mmCIF file with all atom_site columns, C-alpha atoms in Angstrom:
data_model
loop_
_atom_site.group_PDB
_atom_site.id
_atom_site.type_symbol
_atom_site.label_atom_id
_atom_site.label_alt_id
_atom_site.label_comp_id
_atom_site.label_asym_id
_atom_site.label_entity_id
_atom_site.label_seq_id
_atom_site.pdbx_PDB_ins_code
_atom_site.Cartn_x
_atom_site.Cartn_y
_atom_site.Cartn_z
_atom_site.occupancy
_atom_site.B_iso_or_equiv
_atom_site.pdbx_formal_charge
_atom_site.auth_seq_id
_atom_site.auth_comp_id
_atom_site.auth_asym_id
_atom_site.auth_atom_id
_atom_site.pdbx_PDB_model_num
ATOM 1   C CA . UNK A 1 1   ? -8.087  8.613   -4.132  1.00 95.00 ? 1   UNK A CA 1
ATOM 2   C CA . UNK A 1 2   ? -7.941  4.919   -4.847  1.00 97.00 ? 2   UNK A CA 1
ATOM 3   C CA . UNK A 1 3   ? -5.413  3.101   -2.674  1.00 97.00 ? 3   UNK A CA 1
ATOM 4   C CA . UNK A 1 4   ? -3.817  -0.534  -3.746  1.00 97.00 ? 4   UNK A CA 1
ATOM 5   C CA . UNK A 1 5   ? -6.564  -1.917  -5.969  1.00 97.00 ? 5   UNK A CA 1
ATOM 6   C CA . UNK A 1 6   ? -5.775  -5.758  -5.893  1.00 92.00 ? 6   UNK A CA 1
ATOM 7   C CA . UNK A 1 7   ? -7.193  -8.743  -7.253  1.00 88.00 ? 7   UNK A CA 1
ATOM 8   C CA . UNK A 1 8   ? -11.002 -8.589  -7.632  1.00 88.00 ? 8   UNK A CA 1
ATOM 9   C CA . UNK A 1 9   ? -10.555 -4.403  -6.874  1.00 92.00 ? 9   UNK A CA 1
ATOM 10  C CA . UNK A 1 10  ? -11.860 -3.504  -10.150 1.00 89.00 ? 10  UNK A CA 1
ATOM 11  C CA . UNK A 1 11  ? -16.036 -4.161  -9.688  1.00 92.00 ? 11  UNK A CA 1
ATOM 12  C CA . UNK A 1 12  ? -15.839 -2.936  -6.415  1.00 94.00 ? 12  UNK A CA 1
ATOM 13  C CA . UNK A 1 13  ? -14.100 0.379   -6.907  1.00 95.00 ? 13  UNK A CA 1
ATOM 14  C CA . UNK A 1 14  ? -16.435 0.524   -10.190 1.00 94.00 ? 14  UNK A CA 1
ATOM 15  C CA . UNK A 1 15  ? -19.852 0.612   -7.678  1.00 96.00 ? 15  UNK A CA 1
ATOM 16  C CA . UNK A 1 16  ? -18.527 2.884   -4.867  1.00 96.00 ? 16  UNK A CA 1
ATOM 17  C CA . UNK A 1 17  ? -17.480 5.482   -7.501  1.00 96.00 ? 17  UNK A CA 1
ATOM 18  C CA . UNK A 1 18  ? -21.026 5.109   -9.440  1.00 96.00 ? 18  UNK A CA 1
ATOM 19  C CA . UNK A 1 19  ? -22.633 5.088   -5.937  1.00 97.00 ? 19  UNK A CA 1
ATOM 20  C CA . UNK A 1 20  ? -21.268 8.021   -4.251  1.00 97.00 ? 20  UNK A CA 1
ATOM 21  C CA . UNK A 1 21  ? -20.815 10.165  -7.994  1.00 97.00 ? 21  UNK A CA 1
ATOM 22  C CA . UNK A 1 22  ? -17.283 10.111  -7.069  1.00 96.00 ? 22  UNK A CA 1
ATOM 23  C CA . UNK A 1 23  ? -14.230 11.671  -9.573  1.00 96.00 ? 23  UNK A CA 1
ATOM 24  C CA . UNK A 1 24  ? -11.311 9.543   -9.092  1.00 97.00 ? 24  UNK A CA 1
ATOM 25  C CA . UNK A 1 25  ? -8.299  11.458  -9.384  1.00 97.00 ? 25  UNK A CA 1
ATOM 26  C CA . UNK A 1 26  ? -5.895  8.872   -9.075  1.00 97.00 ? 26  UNK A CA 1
ATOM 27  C CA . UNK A 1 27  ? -4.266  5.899   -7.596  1.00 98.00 ? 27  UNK A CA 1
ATOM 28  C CA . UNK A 1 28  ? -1.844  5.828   -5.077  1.00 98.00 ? 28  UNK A CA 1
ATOM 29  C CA . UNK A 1 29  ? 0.294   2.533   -4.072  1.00 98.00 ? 29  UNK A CA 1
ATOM 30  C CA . UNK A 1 30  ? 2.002   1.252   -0.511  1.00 98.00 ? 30  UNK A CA 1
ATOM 31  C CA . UNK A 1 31  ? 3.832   -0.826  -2.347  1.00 98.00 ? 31  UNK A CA 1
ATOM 32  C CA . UNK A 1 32  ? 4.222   -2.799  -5.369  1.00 96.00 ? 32  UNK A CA 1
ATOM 33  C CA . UNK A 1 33  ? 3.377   -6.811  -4.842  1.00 94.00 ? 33  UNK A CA 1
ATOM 34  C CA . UNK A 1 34  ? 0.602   -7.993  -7.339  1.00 93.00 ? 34  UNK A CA 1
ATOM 35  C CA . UNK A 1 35  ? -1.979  -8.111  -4.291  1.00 92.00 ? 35  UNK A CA 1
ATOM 36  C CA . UNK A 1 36  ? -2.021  -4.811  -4.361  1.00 96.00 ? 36  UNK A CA 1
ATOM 37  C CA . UNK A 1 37  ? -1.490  -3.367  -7.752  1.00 96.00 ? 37  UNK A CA 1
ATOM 38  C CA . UNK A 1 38  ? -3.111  -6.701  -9.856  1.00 94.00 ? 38  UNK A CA 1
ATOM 39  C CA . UNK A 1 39  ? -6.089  -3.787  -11.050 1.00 95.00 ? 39  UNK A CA 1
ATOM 40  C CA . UNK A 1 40  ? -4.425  -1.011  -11.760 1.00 96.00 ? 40  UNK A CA 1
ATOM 41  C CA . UNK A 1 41  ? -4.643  -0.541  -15.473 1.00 95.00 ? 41  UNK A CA 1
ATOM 42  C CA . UNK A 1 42  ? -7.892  -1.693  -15.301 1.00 94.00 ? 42  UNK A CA 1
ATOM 43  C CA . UNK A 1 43  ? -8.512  1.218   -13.226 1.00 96.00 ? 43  UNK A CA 1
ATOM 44  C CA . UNK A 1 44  ? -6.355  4.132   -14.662 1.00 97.00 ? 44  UNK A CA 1
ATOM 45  C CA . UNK A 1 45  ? -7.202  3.632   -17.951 1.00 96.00 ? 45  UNK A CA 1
ATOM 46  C CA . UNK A 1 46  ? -11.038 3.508   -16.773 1.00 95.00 ? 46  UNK A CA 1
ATOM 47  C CA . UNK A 1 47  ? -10.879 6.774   -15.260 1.00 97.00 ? 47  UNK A CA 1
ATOM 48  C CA . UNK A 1 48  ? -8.274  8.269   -17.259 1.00 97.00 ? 48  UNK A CA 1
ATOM 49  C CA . UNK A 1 49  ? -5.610  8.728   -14.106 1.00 98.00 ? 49  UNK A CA 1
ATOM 50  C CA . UNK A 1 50  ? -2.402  8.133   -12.930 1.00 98.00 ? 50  UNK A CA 1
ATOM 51  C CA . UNK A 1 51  ? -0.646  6.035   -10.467 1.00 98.00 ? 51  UNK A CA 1
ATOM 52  C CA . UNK A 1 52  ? 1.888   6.979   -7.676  1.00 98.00 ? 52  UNK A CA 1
ATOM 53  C CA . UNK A 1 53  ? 4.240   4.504   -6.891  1.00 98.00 ? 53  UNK A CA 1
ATOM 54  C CA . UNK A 1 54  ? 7.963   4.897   -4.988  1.00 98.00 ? 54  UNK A CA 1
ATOM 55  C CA . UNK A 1 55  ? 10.174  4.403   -7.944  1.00 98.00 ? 55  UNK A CA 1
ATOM 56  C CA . UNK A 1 56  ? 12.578  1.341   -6.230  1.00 98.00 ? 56  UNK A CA 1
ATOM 57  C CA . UNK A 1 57  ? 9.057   -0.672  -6.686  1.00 98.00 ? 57  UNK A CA 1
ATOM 58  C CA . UNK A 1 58  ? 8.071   0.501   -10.155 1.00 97.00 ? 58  UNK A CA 1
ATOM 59  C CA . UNK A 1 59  ? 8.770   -2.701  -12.063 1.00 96.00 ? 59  UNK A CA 1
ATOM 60  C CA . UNK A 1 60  ? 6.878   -4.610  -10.424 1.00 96.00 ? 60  UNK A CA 1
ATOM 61  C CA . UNK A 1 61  ? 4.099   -2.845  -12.352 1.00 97.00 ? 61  UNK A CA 1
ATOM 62  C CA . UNK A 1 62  ? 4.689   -4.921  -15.747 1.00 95.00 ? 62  UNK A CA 1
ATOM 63  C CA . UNK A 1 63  ? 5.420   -8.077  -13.642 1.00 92.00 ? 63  UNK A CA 1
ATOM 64  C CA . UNK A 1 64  ? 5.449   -11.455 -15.584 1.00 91.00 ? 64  UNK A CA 1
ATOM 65  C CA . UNK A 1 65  ? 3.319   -13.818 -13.631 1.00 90.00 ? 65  UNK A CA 1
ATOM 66  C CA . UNK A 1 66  ? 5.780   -16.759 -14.333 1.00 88.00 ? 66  UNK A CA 1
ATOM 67  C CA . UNK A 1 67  ? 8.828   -13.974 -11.985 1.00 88.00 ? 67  UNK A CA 1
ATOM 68  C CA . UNK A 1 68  ? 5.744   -14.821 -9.075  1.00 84.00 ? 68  UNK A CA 1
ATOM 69  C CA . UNK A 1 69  ? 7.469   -18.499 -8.214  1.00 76.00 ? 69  UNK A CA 1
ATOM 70  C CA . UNK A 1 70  ? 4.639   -20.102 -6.779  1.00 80.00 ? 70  UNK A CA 1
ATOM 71  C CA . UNK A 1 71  ? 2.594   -22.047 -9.050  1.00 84.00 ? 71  UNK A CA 1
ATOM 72  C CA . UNK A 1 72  ? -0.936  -21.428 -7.427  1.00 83.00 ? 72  UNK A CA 1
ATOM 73  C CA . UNK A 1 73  ? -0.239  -17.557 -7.584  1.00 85.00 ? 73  UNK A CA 1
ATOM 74  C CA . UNK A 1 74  ? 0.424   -18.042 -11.021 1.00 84.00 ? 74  UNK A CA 1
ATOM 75  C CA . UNK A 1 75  ? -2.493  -20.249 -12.077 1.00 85.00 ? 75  UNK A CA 1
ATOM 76  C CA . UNK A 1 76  ? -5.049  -17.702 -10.239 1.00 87.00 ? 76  UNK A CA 1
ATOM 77  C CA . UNK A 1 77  ? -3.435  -14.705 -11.779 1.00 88.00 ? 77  UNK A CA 1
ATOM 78  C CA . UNK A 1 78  ? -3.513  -15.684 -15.336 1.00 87.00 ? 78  UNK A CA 1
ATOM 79  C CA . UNK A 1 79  ? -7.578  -16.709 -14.099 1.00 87.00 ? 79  UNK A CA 1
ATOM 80  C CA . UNK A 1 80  ? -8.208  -13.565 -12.673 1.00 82.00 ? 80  UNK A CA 1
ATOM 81  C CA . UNK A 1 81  ? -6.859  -11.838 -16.256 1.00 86.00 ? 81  UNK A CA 1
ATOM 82  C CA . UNK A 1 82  ? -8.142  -13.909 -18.639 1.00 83.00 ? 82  UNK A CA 1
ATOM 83  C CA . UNK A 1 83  ? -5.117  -15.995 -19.793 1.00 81.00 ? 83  UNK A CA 1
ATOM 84  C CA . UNK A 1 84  ? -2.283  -12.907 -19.768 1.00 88.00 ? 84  UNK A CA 1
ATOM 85  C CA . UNK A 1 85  ? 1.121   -13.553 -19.187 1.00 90.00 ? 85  UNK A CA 1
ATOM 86  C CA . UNK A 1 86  ? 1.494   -10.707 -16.980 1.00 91.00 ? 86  UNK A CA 1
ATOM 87  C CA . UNK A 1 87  ? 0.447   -7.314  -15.628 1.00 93.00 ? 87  UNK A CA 1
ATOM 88  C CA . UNK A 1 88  ? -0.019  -4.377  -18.195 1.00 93.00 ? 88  UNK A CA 1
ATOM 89  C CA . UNK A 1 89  ? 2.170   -1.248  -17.356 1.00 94.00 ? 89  UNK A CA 1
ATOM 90  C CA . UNK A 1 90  ? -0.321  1.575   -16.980 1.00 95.00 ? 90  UNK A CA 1
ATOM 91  C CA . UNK A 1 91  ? -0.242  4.682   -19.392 1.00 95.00 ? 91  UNK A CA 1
ATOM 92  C CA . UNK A 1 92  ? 0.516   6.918   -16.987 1.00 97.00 ? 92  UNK A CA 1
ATOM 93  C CA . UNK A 1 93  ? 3.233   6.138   -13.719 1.00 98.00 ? 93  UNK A CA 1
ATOM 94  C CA . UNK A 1 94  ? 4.060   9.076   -11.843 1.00 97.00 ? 94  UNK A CA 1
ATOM 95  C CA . UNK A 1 95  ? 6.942   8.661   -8.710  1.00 97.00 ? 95  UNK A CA 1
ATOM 96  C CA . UNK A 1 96  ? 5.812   9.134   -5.063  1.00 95.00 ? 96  UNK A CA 1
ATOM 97  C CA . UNK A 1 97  ? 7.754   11.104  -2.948  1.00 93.00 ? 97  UNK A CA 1
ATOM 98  C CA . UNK A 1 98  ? 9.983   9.502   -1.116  1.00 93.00 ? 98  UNK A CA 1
ATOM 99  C CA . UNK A 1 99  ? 9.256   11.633  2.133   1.00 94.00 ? 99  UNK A CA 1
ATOM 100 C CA . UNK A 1 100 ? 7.343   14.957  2.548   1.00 95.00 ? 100 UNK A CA 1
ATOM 101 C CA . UNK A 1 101 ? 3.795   16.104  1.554   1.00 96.00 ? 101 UNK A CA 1
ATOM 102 C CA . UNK A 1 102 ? 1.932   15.923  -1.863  1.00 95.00 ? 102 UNK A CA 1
ATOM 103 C CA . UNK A 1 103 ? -1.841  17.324  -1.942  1.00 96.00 ? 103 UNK A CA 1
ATOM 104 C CA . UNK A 1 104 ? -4.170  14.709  -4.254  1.00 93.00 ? 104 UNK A CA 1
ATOM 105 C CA . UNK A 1 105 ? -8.153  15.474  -4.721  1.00 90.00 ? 105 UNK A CA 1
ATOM 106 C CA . UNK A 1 106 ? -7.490  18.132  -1.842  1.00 92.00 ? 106 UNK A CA 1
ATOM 107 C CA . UNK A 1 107 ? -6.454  15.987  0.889   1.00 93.00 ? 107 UNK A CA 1
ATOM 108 C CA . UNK A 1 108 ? -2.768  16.193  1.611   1.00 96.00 ? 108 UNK A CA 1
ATOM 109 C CA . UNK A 1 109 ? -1.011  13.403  2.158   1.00 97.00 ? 109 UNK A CA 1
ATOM 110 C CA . UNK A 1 110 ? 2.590   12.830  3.716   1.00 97.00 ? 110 UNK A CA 1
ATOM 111 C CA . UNK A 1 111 ? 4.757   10.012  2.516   1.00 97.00 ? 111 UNK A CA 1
ATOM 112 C CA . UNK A 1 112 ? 7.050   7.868   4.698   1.00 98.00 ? 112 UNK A CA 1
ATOM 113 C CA . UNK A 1 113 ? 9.276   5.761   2.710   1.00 98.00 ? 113 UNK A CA 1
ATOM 114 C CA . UNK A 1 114 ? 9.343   2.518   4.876   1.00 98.00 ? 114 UNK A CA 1
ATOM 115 C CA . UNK A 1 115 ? 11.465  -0.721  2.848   1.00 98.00 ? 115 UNK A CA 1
ATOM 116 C CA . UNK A 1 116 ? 11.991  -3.881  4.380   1.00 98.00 ? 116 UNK A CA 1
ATOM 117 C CA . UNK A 1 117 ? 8.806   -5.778  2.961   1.00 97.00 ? 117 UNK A CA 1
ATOM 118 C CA . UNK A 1 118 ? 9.645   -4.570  -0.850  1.00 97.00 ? 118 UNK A CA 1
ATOM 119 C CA . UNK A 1 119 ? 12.148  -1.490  -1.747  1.00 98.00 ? 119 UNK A CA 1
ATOM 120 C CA . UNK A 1 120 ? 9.371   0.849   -2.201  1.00 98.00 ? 120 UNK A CA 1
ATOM 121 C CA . UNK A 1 121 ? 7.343   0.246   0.574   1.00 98.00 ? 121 UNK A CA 1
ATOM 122 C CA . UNK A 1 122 ? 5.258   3.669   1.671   1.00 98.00 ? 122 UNK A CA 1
ATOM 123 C CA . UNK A 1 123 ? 3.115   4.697   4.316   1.00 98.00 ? 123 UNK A CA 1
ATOM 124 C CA . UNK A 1 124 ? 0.732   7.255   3.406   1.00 98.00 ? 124 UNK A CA 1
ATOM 125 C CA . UNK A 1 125 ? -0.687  9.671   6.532   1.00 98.00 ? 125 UNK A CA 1
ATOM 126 C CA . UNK A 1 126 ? -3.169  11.623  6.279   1.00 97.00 ? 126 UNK A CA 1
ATOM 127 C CA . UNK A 1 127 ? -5.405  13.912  8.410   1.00 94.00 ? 127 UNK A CA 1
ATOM 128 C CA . UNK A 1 128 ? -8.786  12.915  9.593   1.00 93.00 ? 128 UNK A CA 1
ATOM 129 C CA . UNK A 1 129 ? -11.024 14.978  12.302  1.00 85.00 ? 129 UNK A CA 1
ATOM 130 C CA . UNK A 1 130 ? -14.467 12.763  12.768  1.00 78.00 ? 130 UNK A CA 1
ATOM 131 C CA . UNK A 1 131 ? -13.448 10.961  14.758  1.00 65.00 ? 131 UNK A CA 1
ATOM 132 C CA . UNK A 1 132 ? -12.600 12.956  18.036  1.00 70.00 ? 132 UNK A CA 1
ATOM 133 C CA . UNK A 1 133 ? -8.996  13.571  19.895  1.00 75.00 ? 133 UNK A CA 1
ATOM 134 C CA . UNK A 1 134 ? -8.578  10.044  20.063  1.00 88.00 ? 134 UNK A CA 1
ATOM 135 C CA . UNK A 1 135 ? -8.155  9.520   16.176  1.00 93.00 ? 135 UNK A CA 1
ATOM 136 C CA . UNK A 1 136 ? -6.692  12.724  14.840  1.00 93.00 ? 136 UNK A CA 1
ATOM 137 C CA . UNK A 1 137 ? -4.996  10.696  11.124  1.00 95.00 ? 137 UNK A CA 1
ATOM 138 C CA . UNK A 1 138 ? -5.263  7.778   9.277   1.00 97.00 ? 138 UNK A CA 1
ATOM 139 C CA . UNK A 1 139 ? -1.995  5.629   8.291   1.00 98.00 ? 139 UNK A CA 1
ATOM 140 C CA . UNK A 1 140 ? -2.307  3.707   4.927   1.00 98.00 ? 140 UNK A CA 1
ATOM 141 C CA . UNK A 1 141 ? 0.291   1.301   5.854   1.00 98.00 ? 141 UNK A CA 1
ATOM 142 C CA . UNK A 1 142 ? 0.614   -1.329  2.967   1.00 98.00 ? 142 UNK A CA 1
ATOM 143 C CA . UNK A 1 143 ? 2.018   -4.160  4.435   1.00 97.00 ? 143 UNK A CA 1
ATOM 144 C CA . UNK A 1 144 ? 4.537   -2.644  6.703   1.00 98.00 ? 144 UNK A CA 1
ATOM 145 C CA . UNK A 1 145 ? 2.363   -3.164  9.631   1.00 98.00 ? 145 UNK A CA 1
ATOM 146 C CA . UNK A 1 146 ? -0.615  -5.026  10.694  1.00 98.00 ? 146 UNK A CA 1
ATOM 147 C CA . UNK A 1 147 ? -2.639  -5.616  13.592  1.00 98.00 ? 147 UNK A CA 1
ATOM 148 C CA . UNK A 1 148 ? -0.488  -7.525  15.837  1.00 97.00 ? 148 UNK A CA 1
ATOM 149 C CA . UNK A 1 149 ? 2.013   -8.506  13.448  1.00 98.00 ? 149 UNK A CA 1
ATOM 150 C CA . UNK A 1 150 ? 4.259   -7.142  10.534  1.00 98.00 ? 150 UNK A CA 1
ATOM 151 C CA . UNK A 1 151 ? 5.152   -7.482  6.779   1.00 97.00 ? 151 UNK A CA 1
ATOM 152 C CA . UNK A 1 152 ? 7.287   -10.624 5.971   1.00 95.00 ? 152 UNK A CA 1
ATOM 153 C CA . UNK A 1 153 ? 10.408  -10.525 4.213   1.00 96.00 ? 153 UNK A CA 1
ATOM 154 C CA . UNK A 1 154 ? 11.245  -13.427 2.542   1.00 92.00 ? 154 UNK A CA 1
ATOM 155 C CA . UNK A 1 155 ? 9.451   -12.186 -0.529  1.00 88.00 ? 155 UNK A CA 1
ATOM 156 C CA . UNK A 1 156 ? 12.221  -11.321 -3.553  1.00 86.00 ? 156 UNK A CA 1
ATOM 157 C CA . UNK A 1 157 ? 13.104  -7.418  -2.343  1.00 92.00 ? 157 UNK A CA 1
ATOM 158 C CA . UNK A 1 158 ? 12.389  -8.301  1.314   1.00 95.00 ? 158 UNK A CA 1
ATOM 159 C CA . UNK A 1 159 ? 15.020  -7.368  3.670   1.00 97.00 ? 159 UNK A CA 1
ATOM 160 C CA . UNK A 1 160 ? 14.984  -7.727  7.113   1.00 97.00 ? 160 UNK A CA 1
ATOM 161 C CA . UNK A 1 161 ? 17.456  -4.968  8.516   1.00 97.00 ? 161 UNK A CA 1
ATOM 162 C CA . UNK A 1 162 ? 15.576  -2.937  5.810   1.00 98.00 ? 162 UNK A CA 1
ATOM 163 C CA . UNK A 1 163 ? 12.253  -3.709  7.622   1.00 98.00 ? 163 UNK A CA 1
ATOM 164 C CA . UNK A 1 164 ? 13.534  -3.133  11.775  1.00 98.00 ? 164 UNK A CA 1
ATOM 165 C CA . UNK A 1 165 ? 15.051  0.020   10.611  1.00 98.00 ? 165 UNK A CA 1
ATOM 166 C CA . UNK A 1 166 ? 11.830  1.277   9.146   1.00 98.00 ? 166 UNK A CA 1
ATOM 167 C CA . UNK A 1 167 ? 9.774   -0.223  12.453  1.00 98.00 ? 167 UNK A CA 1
ATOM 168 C CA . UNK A 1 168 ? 12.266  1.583   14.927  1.00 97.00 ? 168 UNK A CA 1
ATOM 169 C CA . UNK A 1 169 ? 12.672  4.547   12.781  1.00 98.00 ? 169 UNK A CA 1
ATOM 170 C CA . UNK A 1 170 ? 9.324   5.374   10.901  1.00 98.00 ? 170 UNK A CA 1
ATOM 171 C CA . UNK A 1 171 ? 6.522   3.424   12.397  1.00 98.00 ? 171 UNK A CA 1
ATOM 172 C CA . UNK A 1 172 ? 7.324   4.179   15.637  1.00 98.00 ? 172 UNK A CA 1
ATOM 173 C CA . UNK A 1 173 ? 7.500   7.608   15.038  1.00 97.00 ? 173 UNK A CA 1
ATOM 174 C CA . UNK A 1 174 ? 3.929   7.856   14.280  1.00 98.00 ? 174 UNK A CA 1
ATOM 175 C CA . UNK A 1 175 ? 1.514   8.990   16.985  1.00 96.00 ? 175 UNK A CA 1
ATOM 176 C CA . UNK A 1 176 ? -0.462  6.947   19.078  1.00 96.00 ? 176 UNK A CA 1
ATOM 177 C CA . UNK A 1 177 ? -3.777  9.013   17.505  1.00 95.00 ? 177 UNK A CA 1
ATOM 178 C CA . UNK A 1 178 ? -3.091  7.191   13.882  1.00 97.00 ? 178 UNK A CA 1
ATOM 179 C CA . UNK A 1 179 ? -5.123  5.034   12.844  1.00 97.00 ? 179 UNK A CA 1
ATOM 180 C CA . UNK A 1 180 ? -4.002  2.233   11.242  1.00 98.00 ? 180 UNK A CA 1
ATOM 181 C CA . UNK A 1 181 ? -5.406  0.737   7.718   1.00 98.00 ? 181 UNK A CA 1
ATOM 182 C CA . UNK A 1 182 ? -3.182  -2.279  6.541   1.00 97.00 ? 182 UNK A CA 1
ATOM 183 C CA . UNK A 1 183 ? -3.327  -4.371  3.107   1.00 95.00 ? 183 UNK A CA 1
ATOM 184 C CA . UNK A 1 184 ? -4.405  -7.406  5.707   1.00 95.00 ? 184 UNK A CA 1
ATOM 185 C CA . UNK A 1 185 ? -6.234  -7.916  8.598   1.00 94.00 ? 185 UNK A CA 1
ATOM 186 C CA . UNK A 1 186 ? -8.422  -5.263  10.767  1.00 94.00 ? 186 UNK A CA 1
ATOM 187 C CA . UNK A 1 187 ? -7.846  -1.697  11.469  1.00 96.00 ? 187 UNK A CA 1
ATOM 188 C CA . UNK A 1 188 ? -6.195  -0.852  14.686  1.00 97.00 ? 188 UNK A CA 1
ATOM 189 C CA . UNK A 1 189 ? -4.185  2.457   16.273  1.00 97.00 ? 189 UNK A CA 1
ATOM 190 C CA . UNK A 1 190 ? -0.437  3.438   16.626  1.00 98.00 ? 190 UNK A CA 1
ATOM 191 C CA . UNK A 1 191 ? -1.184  3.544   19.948  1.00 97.00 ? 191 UNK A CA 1
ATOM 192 C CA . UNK A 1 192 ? -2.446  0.027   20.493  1.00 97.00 ? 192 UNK A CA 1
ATOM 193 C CA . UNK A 1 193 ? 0.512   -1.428  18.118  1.00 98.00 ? 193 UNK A CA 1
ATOM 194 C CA . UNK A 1 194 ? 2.964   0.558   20.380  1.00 97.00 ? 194 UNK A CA 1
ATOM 195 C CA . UNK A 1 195 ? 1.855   -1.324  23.365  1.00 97.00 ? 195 UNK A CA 1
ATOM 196 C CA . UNK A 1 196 ? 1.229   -4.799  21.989  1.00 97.00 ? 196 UNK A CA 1
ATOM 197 C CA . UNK A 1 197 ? 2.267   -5.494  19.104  1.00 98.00 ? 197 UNK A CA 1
ATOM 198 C CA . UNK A 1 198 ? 5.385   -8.109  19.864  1.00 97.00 ? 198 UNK A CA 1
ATOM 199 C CA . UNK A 1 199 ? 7.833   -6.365  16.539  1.00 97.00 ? 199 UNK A CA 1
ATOM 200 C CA . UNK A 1 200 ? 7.376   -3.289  17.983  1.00 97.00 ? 200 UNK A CA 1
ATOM 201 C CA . UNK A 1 201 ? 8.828   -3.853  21.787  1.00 95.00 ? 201 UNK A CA 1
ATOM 202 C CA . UNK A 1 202 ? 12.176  -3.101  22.409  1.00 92.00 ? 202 UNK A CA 1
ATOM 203 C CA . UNK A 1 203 ? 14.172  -6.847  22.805  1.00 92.00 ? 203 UNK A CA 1
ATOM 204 C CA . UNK A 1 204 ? 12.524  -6.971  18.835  1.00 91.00 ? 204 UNK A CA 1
ATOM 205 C CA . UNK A 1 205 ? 14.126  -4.283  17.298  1.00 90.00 ? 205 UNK A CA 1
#
């Protein structure tokens, strides 16, 4: 599975796949912001795959760079794609599950539809066992939650009730044996978030 492939994604993906022999079987998005999804035509149509996205963020996917509003952003984009106005909708855009379990490349993965930081926000769970009782799964969490900190919302789509109803409601209600792998930042635990992490106490939500 290849998860958010953002700007600069493409080369990278390209030499872990040819270095491990891997078979992609497709690409599955936490959310829809052009950090995260700037390669992924490049990398569908490479591979011949599709890509799972939570349908409230799907438009995002043929995003006109000029919709960005902040120049810089702009200017690199059109850089990093030689000169396009925008992102290319891939050939082949399948929904994510808003909630449940969906098995991809053998590994099943549960969806937890989490909005605050964009509509379609995901986190995508699943198991992992090398690592001991300590670690027992692996969160995917876009940029709902990072080490120490959280998404912002006051992106267009951003919502702030959205975004303390999915920290009280779905974050929290992962287990203190997650791991956590944000779009920014380090990897940390549920369990460490739980107990530090400043959004997460209770005068915060």
């Amino acid at each position: 599975m290849i998860i958010d492939p953002g700007m600069t994604a493409g080369p990278p993906v390209g030499q872990v796949v040819t270095e491990h022999d891997l078979t992609p079987v497709a690409v599955l998005l936490t959310h829809g912001h052009i950090d995260h999804v700037f390669a992924v035509h490049e990398t569908t149509e490479r591979y011949g795959i599709p890509v799972y996205i939570n349908d409230a963020d799907r438009h995002l996917l043929s995003l006109r760079f000029e919709q960005i509003g902040m120049p810089e952003l702009v200017h690199l984009c059109k850089g990093y794609s030689g000169g396009a106005d925008g992102l290319t909708e891939p050939t082949d855009i399948r929904s994510l599950p808003v909630s449940g379990t969906q098995t991809y490349a053998g590994i099943e993965f549960t969806h937890h539809h989490a909005p605050g930081h964009t509509p379609g926000c995901t986190l995508l769970e699943m198991p992992y066992d090398a690592a001991g009782p300590q670690i027992d799964r692996v969160v995917f969490s876009g940029d709902v939650l990072f080490a120490g900190s959280i998404g912002r919302t006051d992106l267009p789509g951003g919502d702030p009730g959205e975004m303390v109803r999915s920290l009280r409601d779905v974050v929290l209600a992962l287990p203190d044996t997650a791991a956590v792998l944000s779009g920014h930042g380090g990897q940390t635990t549920m369990g460490r978030e739980r107990a530090t992490n400043p959004y997460l106490q209770e005068n915060m939500l």
